[in-house]
Amino acid sequence: MKSPVPDLAPSDGEEGEDRTPLLQRAPRAETAPVCCSARYNLAFLAFFGFFVLYSLRVNLSVALVDMVDSNTTAAENRTANECSEHAAPIKVLHNQTGKKYRWDAETQGWILGSFFYGYIITQIPAGYVASRSGGKLLLGFGILGTSVFTLFTPLAADFGVGALVALRALEGLGEGVTFPAMHAMWSSWAPPLERSKLLSISYAGAQLGTVVSLPLSGIICFYMNWTYVFYLFGIVGIIWFILWIWLVSDTPETHKTISPYEKEYILSSLRNQLSSQKSVPWTPMLKSLALWAIVVAHFSYNWTFYTLLTLLPTYMKEVLRFNIQENGFLSAVPYLGCWLCMILSGQAADNLRAKWNFSTLCVRRVFSLIGTIGPAVFLVAAGFIGCDYSLAVAFLTISTTLGGFCSSGFSINHLDIAPSYAGILLGITNTFATIPGMIGPIIARSLTPENTVGEWQTVFCTAATINVFGAIFFTLFAKGEVQNWAVRDHRGHRN
């Protein structure tokens, strides 16, 4: 990394308003072409990487329905019957060759939740390693490891619950390194005025992976058997890894086919923003309100995201009473909207900064407000329209779709305030943001023992309240400029 130039603005990044001085005062290189560029090739390969990643994450929640002996859980399932059956079950021959297991609801909860216990462990270490050694191999082997472990899921299930729980925790360890590693790579690859576009493209793969894998896993289970869900997605992950290792480099300097013009464009745009210090300024970093603003926003957003990701199929089936085939597709529709929103909001955010001269802080605040308060409003509305199926699906879709604005809000603010340590910052915020995945669905299930509309209203209102709190906290304390501790040595002097 190149060290910052001496004439960097001396204002205190913690106290001063967001003037995005590094973008205004540094000479701006003319933008390198997008077509066939190395930075956009990286974005699209990352897109498919996160597509695979989320496919591997959510496929078990679908396959588990087919893995469990229905007689084991039939007595435990509660449907309030407040809403009438939406459609008659579709009679289609169902492949029954997959082995069945007698796992009760509590056991299934442990199997699904074990992923997060591995996932939370590797966040901060991955950010640190990626900031020191680069994120290419870390991200690549993280997805490869998850893919290989996925191939062994049927074997682990045969060995018993303990083996499957351990395997899922190992998959979580592998996936835990991916987001911090990717953020660390973008700290060297993403020009400041293209960050929203590039990151929204790469991370939108996660949403599309959810969109495709939910119904596709159901189709595979229906016409083949559940074991093929893990075999097919695991093989796709291995193929992606080969392409990633072959085509990607950690930095523009080490890329074999990047044009000299694009390399100079990227390096010159980042020259004033990167620190040459090898050690991490942990104390000022952890004291920074700008970091904690992202932590709170990330935690709040993920509370709603993980609650819906894990329980939306249950709500569709037990409350709105869609049949299983409709359920799979309708559960995926909200994430299709979120994917589209992420792509479009990334374009809009960078245009507001580059062409309309909106400050970075203003853009991050506005997009975070839309991406957290918008979903809260429509989530509450979905709970209070009763059994109106069309409106319920529409409101849940709008709620999840609007969440896509956060991809150009707090989600990439790590790169605004400390690009040199973006991987570490994401590791910290994602550690806290994983907690909702561990406790949110548990709390939601405890609030819905009878699956009544009123109980689900409480779930939705709780998530909405947490969302609004996160939005307010981020608006009050977020920053949009590189912080002093991110570009100076530990004696308080700029490099």
XYZ file of C-alpha atoms in Angstrom:
495
model
C 0.000 0.000 0.000
C 1.189 3.517 -0.706
C 1.509 5.868 2.236
C -0.654 8.988 2.426
C 0.766 12.244 1.092
C 1.914 14.890 3.603
C -0.631 17.557 2.710
C -3.627 15.546 3.889
C -6.177 17.785 5.547
C -5.344 18.060 9.267
C -8.909 18.206 10.506
C -9.927 15.670 13.124
C -11.976 12.990 11.430
C -13.728 12.171 14.707
C -14.967 15.699 15.361
C -15.220 17.434 12.026
C -18.203 17.352 9.737
C -18.092 15.270 6.618
C -16.460 17.360 3.930
C -15.057 14.302 2.119
C -11.763 16.253 1.943
C -9.840 13.348 0.479
C -12.067 13.306 -2.555
C -12.131 17.056 -3.063
C -8.522 18.050 -2.420
C -6.686 15.192 -4.062
C -6.327 15.451 -7.817
C -8.931 13.185 -9.350
C -7.755 10.864 -12.087
C -10.037 10.421 -15.068
C -12.198 7.347 -14.592
C -10.876 4.221 -16.276
C -13.330 2.424 -18.590
C -15.731 -0.049 -17.016
C -15.929 -2.547 -19.874
C -13.554 -5.499 -19.406
C -11.866 -3.747 -16.466
C -10.092 -5.763 -13.791
C -12.028 -4.111 -10.951
C -15.423 -4.991 -12.455
C -14.246 -8.494 -13.298
C -13.423 -8.821 -9.602
C -16.892 -7.542 -8.706
C -18.632 -10.090 -10.928
C -16.498 -13.009 -9.730
C -17.218 -11.937 -6.149
C -20.917 -11.755 -7.072
C -20.896 -15.424 -8.087
C -18.822 -16.294 -5.030
C -21.422 -14.840 -2.679
C -24.157 -16.431 -4.783
C -22.564 -19.816 -4.029
C -21.986 -18.850 -0.407
C -25.631 -18.098 0.360
C -26.815 -21.075 -1.641
C -24.688 -23.258 0.628
C -26.020 -21.418 3.686
C -29.768 -21.681 3.077
C -30.085 -25.006 1.239
C -30.181 -27.004 4.480
C -33.270 -25.126 5.704
C -35.126 -26.435 2.634
C -33.608 -29.915 2.543
C -34.239 -30.418 6.259
C -37.975 -30.584 5.599
C -37.366 -33.644 3.429
C -34.726 -35.149 5.713
C -37.023 -35.358 8.748
C -39.655 -38.036 9.208
C -42.929 -36.116 9.037
C -44.453 -38.310 11.757
C -41.856 -36.970 14.211
C -42.948 -33.350 13.915
C -46.610 -33.699 12.926
C -47.761 -33.516 16.525
C -45.624 -30.442 17.206
C -46.758 -28.321 14.258
C -49.349 -25.739 15.177
C -51.464 -23.890 12.656
C -53.797 -21.298 14.114
C -56.317 -21.716 11.267
C -57.211 -18.022 11.481
C -56.653 -17.784 7.732
C -58.344 -20.050 5.246
C -56.332 -22.457 3.120
C -54.951 -20.390 0.249
C -54.892 -23.182 -2.300
C -55.567 -26.858 -2.465
C -52.417 -28.955 -2.152
C -50.988 -29.902 -5.512
C -50.882 -33.645 -5.953
C -47.575 -34.503 -7.568
C -45.534 -37.641 -7.131
C -42.762 -36.892 -4.655
C -39.429 -38.696 -4.692
C -39.063 -40.541 -1.380
C -35.682 -42.244 -1.866
C -33.803 -39.977 0.549
C -33.188 -41.330 4.023
C -35.407 -39.981 6.837
C -34.336 -39.053 10.372
C -36.380 -38.820 13.551
C -35.305 -35.326 14.661
C -37.688 -33.269 16.783
C -38.091 -29.484 16.471
C -35.469 -28.737 19.128
C -32.911 -30.930 17.372
C -33.648 -29.240 14.059
C -33.114 -25.877 15.752
C -29.672 -26.958 16.929
C -28.764 -28.190 13.457
C -29.794 -24.914 11.794
C -28.278 -22.715 14.492
C -24.922 -24.495 14.650
C -23.790 -22.668 11.502
C -23.717 -19.330 13.337
C -21.609 -20.681 16.202
C -18.831 -21.330 13.719
C -19.553 -18.207 11.679
C -19.124 -15.774 14.573
C -15.675 -17.081 15.581
C -13.725 -16.251 12.427
C -14.978 -12.716 11.711
C -12.355 -10.604 13.494
C -9.381 -12.975 12.923
C -10.271 -13.062 9.206
C -10.310 -9.277 9.007
C -6.899 -9.074 10.663
C -5.320 -11.760 8.472
C -6.806 -10.268 5.292
C -5.493 -6.794 6.168
C -1.985 -8.236 6.576
C -1.840 -10.901 3.873
C -4.636 -10.096 1.438
C -8.108 -11.528 1.060
C -7.905 -13.576 -2.151
C -6.796 -16.904 -0.683
C -8.748 -16.411 2.525
C -12.021 -15.841 0.679
C -11.283 -18.530 -1.894
C -10.441 -21.244 0.600
C -13.337 -20.143 2.829
C -15.833 -20.887 0.069
C -13.923 -24.003 -1.049
C -13.951 -25.381 2.484
C -17.672 -24.696 2.854
C -18.320 -26.394 -0.497
C -16.322 -29.501 0.423
C -17.994 -29.779 3.834
C -21.373 -29.440 2.103
C -20.586 -32.510 -0.010
C -20.191 -34.509 3.210
C -23.567 -33.433 4.668
C -25.413 -36.689 3.799
C -22.591 -38.737 5.338
C -22.581 -36.604 8.500
C -26.367 -36.983 8.815
C -25.926 -40.764 8.750
C -23.384 -40.552 11.573
C -25.869 -38.663 13.725
C -26.940 -35.237 14.959
C -23.598 -34.506 16.630
C -21.665 -35.060 13.425
C -24.064 -32.881 11.420
C -23.951 -30.075 13.986
C -20.135 -30.193 13.967
C -20.081 -30.148 10.158
C -22.403 -27.129 9.992
C -20.231 -25.313 12.548
C -17.199 -25.992 10.328
C -19.121 -24.583 7.357
C -19.778 -21.490 9.460
C -16.056 -21.169 10.163
C -15.407 -21.220 6.416
C -18.095 -18.685 5.560
C -17.083 -16.439 8.447
C -13.895 -15.328 6.693
C -15.547 -14.296 3.440
C -17.058 -10.864 4.068
C -14.036 -9.471 5.983
C -11.719 -10.844 3.278
C -13.781 -9.246 0.515
C -13.857 -5.893 2.315
C -10.079 -6.061 2.700
C -9.702 -6.680 -1.027
C -11.967 -3.755 -1.904
C -9.817 -1.459 0.250
C -7.155 -1.907 -2.444
C -9.418 -2.183 -5.474
C -12.392 0.175 -5.101
C -11.907 3.852 -6.072
C -13.842 5.996 -3.543
C -16.384 7.228 -6.077
C -17.094 3.691 -7.324
C -17.355 1.945 -3.953
C -21.138 1.786 -3.845
C -21.376 0.289 -7.340
C -18.590 -2.256 -6.942
C -19.566 -3.464 -3.482
C -23.271 -3.601 -4.250
C -22.550 -5.762 -7.307
C -20.337 -8.176 -5.367
C -22.565 -8.538 -2.298
C -25.803 -8.694 -4.309
C -24.781 -12.247 -5.161
C -25.829 -13.225 -1.638
C -29.398 -12.113 -2.288
C -29.604 -13.812 -5.679
C -28.154 -16.957 -4.146
C -31.052 -16.944 -1.678
C -33.551 -16.282 -4.480
C -32.323 -19.207 -6.566
C -31.435 -21.743 -3.890
C -34.725 -21.634 -1.945
C -36.990 -22.796 -4.799
C -34.272 -24.777 -6.595
C -33.494 -26.795 -3.460
C -37.193 -27.560 -3.137
C -37.382 -28.698 -6.759
C -34.307 -30.927 -6.344
C -35.799 -32.493 -3.220
C -39.114 -33.004 -4.974
C -37.946 -34.640 -8.171
C -34.627 -36.207 -7.099
C -33.897 -36.469 -3.374
C -32.450 -34.209 -0.695
C -28.866 -35.531 -0.965
C -28.483 -33.960 -4.421
C -29.067 -30.497 -2.932
C -25.714 -30.749 -1.178
C -23.883 -32.530 -4.001
C -24.887 -30.046 -6.723
C -24.264 -26.853 -4.772
C -20.984 -28.234 -3.406
C -19.681 -28.981 -6.906
C -20.644 -25.501 -8.121
C -18.607 -24.021 -5.250
C -15.514 -25.998 -6.251
C -15.818 -24.839 -9.876
C -16.082 -21.210 -8.701
C -12.944 -21.624 -6.570
C -10.895 -22.703 -9.599
C -11.974 -19.587 -11.536
C -11.310 -17.334 -8.540
C -7.757 -18.563 -8.015
C -7.003 -18.328 -11.728
C -8.429 -14.871 -12.469
C -8.155 -12.748 -9.288
C -5.304 -10.879 -7.578
C -5.135 -9.286 -4.148
C -4.143 -5.847 -5.437
C -3.985 -3.961 -8.753
C -0.162 -4.050 -8.541
C -0.105 -7.859 -8.679
C -2.812 -8.320 -11.330
C -1.360 -9.831 -14.507
C -3.724 -8.419 -17.124
C -4.846 -5.063 -15.715
C -4.166 -2.114 -18.012
C -1.578 0.445 -16.846
C -4.235 3.157 -17.163
C -6.699 1.368 -14.860
C -3.962 0.525 -12.370
C -2.892 4.171 -12.139
C -6.508 5.298 -11.835
C -7.152 2.982 -8.861
C -3.850 3.685 -7.091
C -4.061 7.449 -7.499
C -7.634 7.553 -6.207
C -6.607 5.668 -3.048
C -3.237 7.316 -2.480
C -4.440 9.668 0.290
C -6.577 7.106 2.087
C -4.344 4.173 2.992
C -2.077 3.803 6.002
C 1.469 2.473 5.775
C 1.415 1.279 9.401
C 1.650 -2.483 9.846
C 0.218 -2.607 13.364
C -3.494 -2.076 13.997
C -4.602 0.952 16.082
C -6.952 -1.156 18.212
C -7.550 1.348 21.028
C -8.608 4.386 18.962
C -10.476 2.080 16.601
C -12.587 0.589 19.382
C -13.180 4.043 20.898
C -14.478 5.430 17.607
C -18.180 6.327 17.603
C -18.074 6.062 13.827
C -17.354 2.330 14.190
C -20.046 1.785 16.817
C -22.577 3.560 14.621
C -21.979 0.850 12.001
C -22.109 -1.887 14.659
C -25.552 -0.784 15.885
C -26.937 -0.319 12.367
C -25.576 -3.705 11.227
C -26.989 -5.491 14.292
C -30.397 -3.862 13.841
C -30.659 -4.621 10.133
C -29.614 -8.247 10.594
C -32.237 -8.793 13.281
C -34.961 -8.363 10.682
C -32.969 -10.033 7.893
C -32.207 -13.247 9.785
C -35.667 -13.451 11.363
C -37.292 -13.350 7.942
C -34.662 -15.560 6.316
C -35.286 -18.387 8.776
C -38.976 -17.910 9.632
C -40.642 -16.475 6.533
C -41.394 -19.982 5.160
C -42.998 -20.826 8.521
C -45.134 -17.666 8.400
C -46.185 -18.447 4.840
C -47.137 -22.025 5.720
C -48.584 -21.817 9.235
C -50.300 -18.413 9.145
C -50.999 -17.470 5.526
C -51.329 -21.194 4.703
C -49.700 -21.342 1.296
C -48.965 -24.852 0.101
C -45.363 -25.976 0.050
C -44.736 -25.387 -3.657
C -46.131 -21.841 -3.575
C -44.259 -21.268 -0.310
C -40.824 -21.941 -1.783
C -41.235 -19.450 -4.603
C -43.038 -16.778 -2.572
C -40.395 -16.970 0.176
C -37.766 -16.193 -2.462
C -39.570 -13.240 -4.086
C -38.584 -10.677 -1.383
C -34.895 -11.460 -1.902
C -35.219 -10.950 -5.642
C -36.464 -7.448 -4.895
C -33.573 -6.878 -2.487
C -31.075 -8.017 -5.122
C -32.426 -5.569 -7.687
C -32.491 -2.780 -5.112
C -28.856 -3.384 -4.141
C -27.693 -3.098 -7.753
C -29.719 0.050 -8.496
C -28.980 1.777 -5.187
C -25.249 1.282 -5.721
C -25.475 3.119 -9.020
C -27.597 5.867 -7.482
C -25.324 6.373 -4.472
C -22.186 6.854 -6.547
C -23.993 9.168 -8.971
C -25.156 11.347 -6.081
C -21.565 11.662 -4.870
C -19.774 12.014 -8.207
C -22.254 14.016 -10.281
C -24.383 15.864 -7.720
C -21.619 16.482 -5.158
C -23.544 15.007 -2.233
C -21.234 14.350 0.691
C -20.353 10.749 1.526
C -21.947 11.097 4.964
C -25.202 12.428 3.522
C -25.472 9.512 1.092
C -24.674 6.913 3.753
C -27.231 8.416 6.161
C -30.031 8.710 3.612
C -29.564 5.221 2.197
C -29.337 3.698 5.682
C -32.520 5.483 6.757
C -34.413 4.220 3.714
C -32.953 0.726 4.161
C -33.921 0.411 7.824
C -37.014 2.541 8.461
C -38.664 1.595 5.138
C -38.552 -2.138 5.931
C -39.772 -1.446 9.480
C -42.891 0.356 8.227
C -43.870 -2.344 5.739
C -43.006 -5.162 8.143
C -45.449 -3.771 10.697
C -48.024 -3.228 7.953
C -47.662 -6.867 6.886
C -48.547 -7.971 10.391
C -51.678 -5.867 10.628
C -53.429 -6.700 7.359
C -54.566 -10.062 8.675
C -55.200 -12.753 6.085
C -55.046 -10.582 2.988
C -52.596 -12.810 1.124
C -51.798 -10.436 -1.701
C -51.047 -7.492 0.563
C -49.052 -9.645 2.987
C -46.764 -10.915 0.228
C -46.528 -7.409 -1.282
C -45.624 -5.740 2.024
C -43.061 -8.397 2.980
C -41.525 -8.087 -0.479
C -41.348 -4.283 -0.253
C -39.891 -4.524 3.260
C -37.075 -6.854 2.200
C -36.524 -4.945 -1.053
C -36.011 -1.609 0.693
C -33.387 -3.253 2.884
C -31.203 -3.344 -0.216
C -30.539 0.384 0.213
C -28.356 -0.461 3.208
C -25.779 -1.977 0.874
C -24.843 1.596 -0.094
C -25.399 2.902 3.423
C -23.809 1.548 6.580
C -22.725 -1.702 4.876
C -19.779 -0.066 3.100
C -19.144 2.759 5.562
C -16.131 0.772 6.853
C -14.299 1.706 3.660
C -15.206 5.374 4.089
C -13.812 5.756 7.594
C -10.784 3.414 7.490
C -10.064 1.737 4.156
C -6.769 0.261 5.404
C -8.608 -1.588 8.171
C -11.932 -2.218 6.410
C -11.628 -5.998 6.745
C -11.030 -5.759 10.481
C -13.897 -3.287 10.915
C -16.267 -5.569 9.036
C -15.085 -8.476 11.172
C -16.006 -6.490 14.285
C -19.398 -5.305 13.041
C -20.306 -8.681 11.545
C -19.464 -10.405 14.828
C -22.142 -8.339 16.545
C -24.438 -8.657 13.531
C -24.262 -12.463 13.719
C -25.851 -12.459 17.184
C -29.346 -11.780 15.744
C -28.957 -14.900 13.610
C -28.363 -16.897 16.794
C -31.037 -15.414 19.076
C -33.526 -13.606 16.808
C -35.297 -16.700 15.443
C -35.308 -18.287 18.916
C -37.010 -15.244 20.393
C -39.423 -15.088 17.450
C -40.390 -18.735 17.921
C -40.911 -18.184 21.651
C -43.290 -15.331 20.812
C -45.336 -17.472 18.418
C -46.270 -20.681 20.275
C -49.667 -20.884 18.550
C -48.738 -19.166 15.252
C -51.570 -16.634 15.510
C -51.656 -13.394 13.562
C -51.424 -11.452 16.848
C -48.269 -13.300 17.889
C -46.619 -12.566 14.560
C -47.571 -8.900 14.914
C -45.421 -8.852 18.048
C -42.520 -10.430 16.147
C -42.753 -7.891 13.338
C -43.143 -4.906 15.697
C -40.115 -6.015 17.720
C -37.972 -6.253 14.599
C -39.253 -2.886 13.359
C -38.442 -1.183 16.661
C -34.878 -2.521 16.586
C -34.549 -1.340 12.972
C -35.668 2.200 13.821
C -33.270 2.405 16.762
C -30.375 1.364 14.531
C -31.341 3.972 11.936
C -31.427 6.780 14.499
C -28.131 5.778 16.110
C -26.338 5.586 12.768
C -27.739 8.950 11.651
C -26.505 10.636 14.829
C -23.004 9.189 15.053
C -21.901 8.040 11.581
C -18.953 9.622 9.759
C -18.184 9.769 6.064
C -14.500 10.649 5.992
C -11.314 8.761 6.747
C -10.690 8.953 10.483
C -7.418 10.262 11.913
C -6.557 6.978 13.620
C -6.799 5.190 10.261
C -4.003 7.214 8.603
C -1.619 8.151 11.406
C 0.934 6.353 13.529
C 0.387 5.466 17.169
C 2.105 8.608 18.422
C -0.673 10.691 16.956
C 1.175 11.946 13.879
C 0.023 11.495 10.323
C 2.327 9.369 8.219
